[in-house]
């Protein structure tokens, strides 16, 4: 989850495809199609917590979280 927050702080607004290589840099790219499920679950949880805002297929940190990441 912290890697997701750091990646969003670095990228600003980002899609799953933009976040995936940063968050799962320790996972071979050939299995990123599986890792995207985990990333989606993290983003859904962070959105439910109010930490991340989803707009269409793009995600951003909520302002207060952007300063802490």
PDB file of N, CA and C in Angstrom, residues 2-68:
ATOM      1  N   UNK A   2       1.961   1.221   0.752  1.00  0.00           N
ATOM      2  CA  UNK A   2       2.865   2.381   0.776  1.00  0.00           C
ATOM      3  C   UNK A   2       3.488   2.638  -0.592  1.00  0.00           C
ATOM      4  N   UNK A   3       3.784   1.575  -1.323  1.00  0.00           N
ATOM      5  CA  UNK A   3       4.341   1.747  -2.669  1.00  0.00           C
ATOM      6  C   UNK A   3       3.322   2.392  -3.601  1.00  0.00           C
ATOM      7  N   UNK A   4       2.059   2.079  -3.412  1.00  0.00           N
ATOM      8  CA  UNK A   4       1.004   2.702  -4.211  1.00  0.00           C
ATOM      9  C   UNK A   4       0.956   4.196  -3.901  1.00  0.00           C
ATOM     10  N   UNK A   5       0.993   4.542  -2.634  1.00  0.00           N
ATOM     11  CA  UNK A   5       0.954   5.949  -2.235  1.00  0.00           C
ATOM     12  C   UNK A   5       2.176   6.703  -2.744  1.00  0.00           C
ATOM     13  N   UNK A   6       3.351   6.096  -2.643  1.00  0.00           N
ATOM     14  CA  UNK A   6       4.570   6.752  -3.140  1.00  0.00           C
ATOM     15  C   UNK A   6       4.506   6.949  -4.661  1.00  0.00           C
ATOM     16  N   UNK A   7       4.011   5.948  -5.364  1.00  0.00           N
ATOM     17  CA  UNK A   7       3.909   6.061  -6.822  1.00  0.00           C
ATOM     18  C   UNK A   7       2.943   7.173  -7.215  1.00  0.00           C
ATOM     19  N   UNK A   8       1.820   7.273  -6.520  1.00  0.00           N
ATOM     20  CA  UNK A   8       0.864   8.342  -6.815  1.00  0.00           C
ATOM     21  C   UNK A   8       1.445   9.709  -6.467  1.00  0.00           C
ATOM     22  N   UNK A   9       2.215   9.788  -5.394  1.00  0.00           N
ATOM     23  CA  UNK A   9       2.848  11.053  -5.032  1.00  0.00           C
ATOM     24  C   UNK A   9       3.852  11.458  -6.113  1.00  0.00           C
ATOM     25  N   UNK A  10       4.526  10.486  -6.685  1.00  0.00           N
ATOM     26  CA  UNK A  10       5.519  10.753  -7.727  1.00  0.00           C
ATOM     27  C   UNK A  10       4.857  11.131  -9.050  1.00  0.00           C
ATOM     28  N   UNK A  11       3.818  10.409  -9.435  1.00  0.00           N
ATOM     29  CA  UNK A  11       3.197  10.601 -10.744  1.00  0.00           C
ATOM     30  C   UNK A  11       2.093  11.646 -10.762  1.00  0.00           C
ATOM     31  N   UNK A  12       1.491  11.891  -9.616  1.00  0.00           N
ATOM     32  CA  UNK A  12       0.286  12.718  -9.607  1.00  0.00           C
ATOM     33  C   UNK A  12      -0.868  11.861 -10.072  1.00  0.00           C
ATOM     34  N   UNK A  13      -1.634  12.318 -11.040  1.00  0.00           N
ATOM     35  CA  UNK A  13      -2.728  11.529 -11.585  1.00  0.00           C
ATOM     36  C   UNK A  13      -2.145  10.412 -12.444  1.00  0.00           C
ATOM     37  N   UNK A  14      -2.628   9.178 -12.247  1.00  0.00           N
ATOM     38  CA  UNK A  14      -2.061   8.047 -12.978  1.00  0.00           C
ATOM     39  C   UNK A  14      -3.105   6.965 -13.229  1.00  0.00           C
ATOM     40  N   UNK A  15      -2.862   6.206 -14.276  1.00  0.00           N
ATOM     41  CA  UNK A  15      -3.704   5.055 -14.603  1.00  0.00           C
ATOM     42  C   UNK A  15      -3.086   3.796 -14.006  1.00  0.00           C
ATOM     43  N   UNK A  16      -3.824   2.709 -14.059  1.00  0.00           N
ATOM     44  CA  UNK A  16      -3.283   1.422 -13.608  1.00  0.00           C
ATOM     45  C   UNK A  16      -2.001   1.089 -14.361  1.00  0.00           C
ATOM     46  N   UNK A  17      -2.013   1.292 -15.662  1.00  0.00           N
ATOM     47  CA  UNK A  17      -0.848   0.980 -16.486  1.00  0.00           C
ATOM     48  C   UNK A  17       0.379   1.799 -16.133  1.00  0.00           C
ATOM     49  N   UNK A  18       0.168   3.020 -15.686  1.00  0.00           N
ATOM     50  CA  UNK A  18       1.294   3.874 -15.279  1.00  0.00           C
ATOM     51  C   UNK A  18       1.794   3.503 -13.889  1.00  0.00           C
ATOM     52  N   UNK A  19       0.878   3.109 -13.012  1.00  0.00           N
ATOM     53  CA  UNK A  19       1.255   2.744 -11.648  1.00  0.00           C
ATOM     54  C   UNK A  19       1.929   1.377 -11.563  1.00  0.00           C
ATOM     55  N   UNK A  20       1.465   0.452 -12.366  1.00  0.00           N
ATOM     56  CA  UNK A  20       1.887  -0.943 -12.259  1.00  0.00           C
ATOM     57  C   UNK A  20       3.399  -1.145 -12.247  1.00  0.00           C
ATOM     58  N   UNK A  21       4.172  -0.594 -13.198  1.00  0.00           N
ATOM     59  CA  UNK A  21       5.615  -0.848 -13.176  1.00  0.00           C
ATOM     60  C   UNK A  21       6.338  -0.215 -11.985  1.00  0.00           C
ATOM     61  N   UNK A  22       5.775   0.840 -11.421  1.00  0.00           N
ATOM     62  CA  UNK A  22       6.393   1.457 -10.241  1.00  0.00           C
ATOM     63  C   UNK A  22       6.089   0.672  -8.968  1.00  0.00           C
ATOM     64  N   UNK A  23       4.839   0.283  -8.826  1.00  0.00           N
ATOM     65  CA  UNK A  23       4.410  -0.412  -7.615  1.00  0.00           C
ATOM     66  C   UNK A  23       4.945  -1.847  -7.578  1.00  0.00           C
ATOM     67  N   UNK A  24       4.977  -2.485  -8.729  1.00  0.00           N
ATOM     68  CA  UNK A  24       5.423  -3.880  -8.805  1.00  0.00           C
ATOM     69  C   UNK A  24       6.748  -3.988  -9.548  1.00  0.00           C
ATOM     70  N   UNK A  25       7.675  -3.108  -9.187  1.00  0.00           N
ATOM     71  CA  UNK A  25       8.997  -3.127  -9.814  1.00  0.00           C
ATOM     72  C   UNK A  25       9.795  -4.378  -9.461  1.00  0.00           C
ATOM     73  N   UNK A  26       9.350  -5.102  -8.449  1.00  0.00           N
ATOM     74  CA  UNK A  26      10.022  -6.332  -8.030  1.00  0.00           C
ATOM     75  C   UNK A  26       9.370  -7.586  -8.605  1.00  0.00           C
ATOM     76  N   UNK A  27       8.403  -7.395  -9.503  1.00  0.00           N
ATOM     77  CA  UNK A  27       7.660  -8.498 -10.120  1.00  0.00           C
ATOM     78  C   UNK A  27       7.991  -8.506 -11.612  1.00  0.00           C
ATOM     79  N   UNK A  28       8.306  -9.663 -12.175  1.00  0.00           N
ATOM     80  CA  UNK A  28       8.597  -9.707 -13.618  1.00  0.00           C
ATOM     81  C   UNK A  28       7.426  -9.159 -14.436  1.00  0.00           C
ATOM     82  N   UNK A  29       7.741  -8.366 -15.446  1.00  0.00           N
ATOM     83  CA  UNK A  29       6.689  -7.730 -16.238  1.00  0.00           C
ATOM     84  C   UNK A  29       5.770  -8.747 -16.918  1.00  0.00           C
ATOM     85  N   UNK A  30       6.259  -9.945 -17.136  1.00  0.00           N
ATOM     86  CA  UNK A  30       5.421 -10.955 -17.795  1.00  0.00           C
ATOM     87  C   UNK A  30       4.237 -11.386 -16.928  1.00  0.00           C
ATOM     88  N   UNK A  31       4.276 -11.092 -15.612  1.00  0.00           N
ATOM     89  CA  UNK A  31       3.123 -11.435 -14.765  1.00  0.00           C
ATOM     90  C   UNK A  31       2.403 -10.194 -14.215  1.00  0.00           C
ATOM     91  N   UNK A  32       2.687  -9.044 -14.817  1.00  0.00           N
ATOM     92  CA  UNK A  32       1.988  -7.823 -14.406  1.00  0.00           C
ATOM     93  C   UNK A  32       0.482  -7.937 -14.637  1.00  0.00           C
ATOM     94  N   UNK A  33       0.073  -8.752 -15.611  1.00  0.00           N
ATOM     95  CA  UNK A  33      -1.359  -8.911 -15.855  1.00  0.00           C
ATOM     96  C   UNK A  33      -2.067  -9.539 -14.644  1.00  0.00           C
ATOM     97  N   UNK A  34      -1.327 -10.266 -13.820  1.00  0.00           N
ATOM     98  CA  UNK A  34      -1.879 -10.825 -12.579  1.00  0.00           C
ATOM     99  C   UNK A  34      -1.766  -9.790 -11.455  1.00  0.00           C
ATOM    100  N   UNK A  35      -0.640  -9.087 -11.398  1.00  0.00           N
ATOM    101  CA  UNK A  35      -0.406  -8.086 -10.347  1.00  0.00           C
ATOM    102  C   UNK A  35      -1.413  -6.947 -10.410  1.00  0.00           C
ATOM    103  N   UNK A  36      -1.983  -6.693 -11.586  1.00  0.00           N
ATOM    104  CA  UNK A  36      -2.944  -5.608 -11.711  1.00  0.00           C
ATOM    105  C   UNK A  36      -4.166  -5.844 -10.820  1.00  0.00           C
ATOM    106  N   UNK A  37      -4.500  -7.095 -10.549  1.00  0.00           N
ATOM    107  CA  UNK A  37      -5.624  -7.387  -9.640  1.00  0.00           C
ATOM    108  C   UNK A  37      -5.328  -6.887  -8.231  1.00  0.00           C
ATOM    109  N   UNK A  38      -4.124  -7.137  -7.775  1.00  0.00           N
ATOM    110  CA  UNK A  38      -3.720  -6.681  -6.444  1.00  0.00           C
ATOM    111  C   UNK A  38      -3.681  -5.158  -6.387  1.00  0.00           C
ATOM    112  N   UNK A  39      -3.147  -4.545  -7.425  1.00  0.00           N
ATOM    113  CA  UNK A  39      -3.098  -3.086  -7.478  1.00  0.00           C
ATOM    114  C   UNK A  39      -4.505  -2.500  -7.447  1.00  0.00           C
ATOM    115  N   UNK A  40      -5.410  -3.092  -8.190  1.00  0.00           N
ATOM    116  CA  UNK A  40      -6.805  -2.628  -8.199  1.00  0.00           C
ATOM    117  C   UNK A  40      -7.419  -2.741  -6.813  1.00  0.00           C
ATOM    118  N   UNK A  41      -7.152  -3.830  -6.118  1.00  0.00           N
ATOM    119  CA  UNK A  41      -7.680  -4.010  -4.759  1.00  0.00           C
ATOM    120  C   UNK A  41      -7.118  -2.948  -3.819  1.00  0.00           C
ATOM    121  N   UNK A  42      -5.821  -2.660  -3.928  1.00  0.00           N
ATOM    122  CA  UNK A  42      -5.223  -1.608  -3.097  1.00  0.00           C
ATOM    123  C   UNK A  42      -5.871  -0.260  -3.379  1.00  0.00           C
ATOM    124  N   UNK A  43      -6.034   0.066  -4.651  1.00  0.00           N
ATOM    125  CA  UNK A  43      -6.628   1.354  -5.010  1.00  0.00           C
ATOM    126  C   UNK A  43      -8.083   1.444  -4.561  1.00  0.00           C
ATOM    127  N   UNK A  44      -8.826   0.361  -4.682  1.00  0.00           N
ATOM    128  CA  UNK A  44     -10.218   0.349  -4.202  1.00  0.00           C
ATOM    129  C   UNK A  44     -10.276   0.601  -2.701  1.00  0.00           C
ATOM    130  N   UNK A  45      -9.389  -0.036  -1.962  1.00  0.00           N
ATOM    131  CA  UNK A  45      -9.350   0.140  -0.501  1.00  0.00           C
ATOM    132  C   UNK A  45      -8.972   1.574  -0.145  1.00  0.00           C
ATOM    133  N   UNK A  46      -7.952   2.107  -0.822  1.00  0.00           N
ATOM    134  CA  UNK A  46      -7.514   3.479  -0.552  1.00  0.00           C
ATOM    135  C   UNK A  46      -8.599   4.489  -0.920  1.00  0.00           C
ATOM    136  N   UNK A  47      -9.347   4.217  -1.977  1.00  0.00           N
ATOM    137  CA  UNK A  47     -10.460   5.097  -2.354  1.00  0.00           C
ATOM    138  C   UNK A  47     -11.570   5.027  -1.303  1.00  0.00           C
ATOM    139  N   UNK A  48     -11.866   3.834  -0.816  1.00  0.00           N
ATOM    140  CA  UNK A  48     -12.890   3.679   0.222  1.00  0.00           C
ATOM    141  C   UNK A  48     -12.483   4.389   1.510  1.00  0.00           C
ATOM    142  N   UNK A  49     -11.177   4.411   1.789  1.00  0.00           N
ATOM    143  CA  UNK A  49     -10.658   5.091   2.977  1.00  0.00           C
ATOM    144  C   UNK A  49     -10.597   6.605   2.805  1.00  0.00           C
ATOM    145  N   UNK A  50     -10.770   7.088   1.568  1.00  0.00           N
ATOM    146  CA  UNK A  50     -10.687   8.521   1.309  1.00  0.00           C
ATOM    147  C   UNK A  50      -9.275   9.015   1.074  1.00  0.00           C
ATOM    148  N   UNK A  51      -8.348   8.108   0.861  1.00  0.00           N
ATOM    149  CA  UNK A  51      -6.948   8.461   0.652  1.00  0.00           C
ATOM    150  C   UNK A  51      -6.656   8.747  -0.814  1.00  0.00           C
ATOM    151  N   UNK A  52      -7.379   8.060  -1.693  1.00  0.00           N
ATOM    152  CA  UNK A  52      -7.197   8.180  -3.136  1.00  0.00           C
ATOM    153  C   UNK A  52      -8.540   8.519  -3.766  1.00  0.00           C
ATOM    154  N   UNK A  53      -8.493   9.318  -4.815  1.00  0.00           N
ATOM    155  CA  UNK A  53      -9.699   9.655  -5.562  1.00  0.00           C
ATOM    156  C   UNK A  53      -9.584   9.020  -6.944  1.00  0.00           C
ATOM    157  N   UNK A  54     -10.651   8.349  -7.352  1.00  0.00           N
ATOM    158  CA  UNK A  54     -10.706   7.752  -8.688  1.00  0.00           C
ATOM    159  C   UNK A  54     -11.582   8.632  -9.573  1.00  0.00           C
ATOM    160  N   UNK A  55     -11.105   8.880 -10.774  1.00  0.00           N
ATOM    161  CA  UNK A  55     -11.877   9.644 -11.759  1.00  0.00           C
ATOM    162  C   UNK A  55     -11.742   8.924 -13.089  1.00  0.00           C
ATOM    163  N   UNK A  56     -12.771   8.190 -13.437  1.00  0.00           N
ATOM    164  CA  UNK A  56     -12.675   7.346 -14.618  1.00  0.00           C
ATOM    165  C   UNK A  56     -11.653   6.251 -14.367  1.00  0.00           C
ATOM    166  N   UNK A  57     -10.647   6.196 -15.205  1.00  0.00           N
ATOM    167  CA  UNK A  57      -9.592   5.188 -15.052  1.00  0.00           C
ATOM    168  C   UNK A  57      -8.308   5.791 -14.512  1.00  0.00           C
ATOM    169  N   UNK A  58      -8.410   6.987 -13.897  1.00  0.00           N
ATOM    170  CA  UNK A  58      -7.241   7.683 -13.350  1.00  0.00           C
ATOM    171  C   UNK A  58      -7.405   7.807 -11.841  1.00  0.00           C
ATOM    172  N   UNK A  59      -6.278   7.828 -11.152  1.00  0.00           N
ATOM    173  CA  UNK A  59      -6.258   7.889  -9.696  1.00  0.00           C
ATOM    174  C   UNK A  59      -5.334   9.009  -9.240  1.00  0.00           C
ATOM    175  N   UNK A  60      -5.734   9.670  -8.155  1.00  0.00           N
ATOM    176  CA  UNK A  60      -4.893  10.728  -7.561  1.00  0.00           C
ATOM    177  C   UNK A  60      -4.976  10.601  -6.044  1.00  0.00           C
ATOM    178  N   UNK A  61      -3.952  11.105  -5.388  1.00  0.00           N
ATOM    179  CA  UNK A  61      -3.993  11.185  -3.932  1.00  0.00           C
ATOM    180  C   UNK A  61      -4.924  12.314  -3.531  1.00  0.00           C
ATOM    181  N   UNK A  62      -5.653  12.133  -2.467  1.00  0.00           N
ATOM    182  CA  UNK A  62      -6.424  13.221  -1.882  1.00  0.00           C
ATOM    183  C   UNK A  62      -5.412  14.213  -1.330  1.00  0.00           C
ATOM    184  N   UNK A  63      -5.678  15.463  -1.425  1.00  0.00           N
ATOM    185  CA  UNK A  63      -4.715  16.522  -1.117  1.00  0.00           C
ATOM    186  C   UNK A  63      -3.932  16.311   0.173  1.00  0.00           C
ATOM    187  N   UNK A  64      -4.581  15.998   1.277  1.00  0.00           N
ATOM    188  CA  UNK A  64      -3.872  15.845   2.547  1.00  0.00           C
ATOM    189  C   UNK A  64      -2.888  14.687   2.495  1.00  0.00           C
ATOM    190  N   UNK A  65      -3.185  13.647   1.737  1.00  0.00           N
ATOM    191  CA  UNK A  65      -2.294  12.486   1.618  1.00  0.00           C
ATOM    192  C   UNK A  65      -1.097  12.805   0.731  1.00  0.00           C
ATOM    193  N   UNK A  66      -1.268  13.681  -0.228  1.00  0.00           N
ATOM    194  CA  UNK A  66      -0.186  14.023  -1.148  1.00  0.00           C
ATOM    195  C   UNK A  66       0.969  14.668  -0.392  1.00  0.00           C
ATOM    196  N   UNK A  67       0.672  15.436   0.648  1.00  0.00           N
ATOM    197  CA  UNK A  67       1.731  16.070   1.430  1.00  0.00           C
ATOM    198  C   UNK A  67       2.446  15.085   2.336  1.00  0.00           C
ATOM    199  N   UNK A  68       1.764  14.011   2.748  1.00  0.00           N
ATOM    200  CA  UNK A  68       2.357  13.048   3.678  1.00  0.00           C
ATOM    201  C   UNK A  68       3.172  11.974   2.987  1.00  0.00           C
TER     202      UNK A  68
END
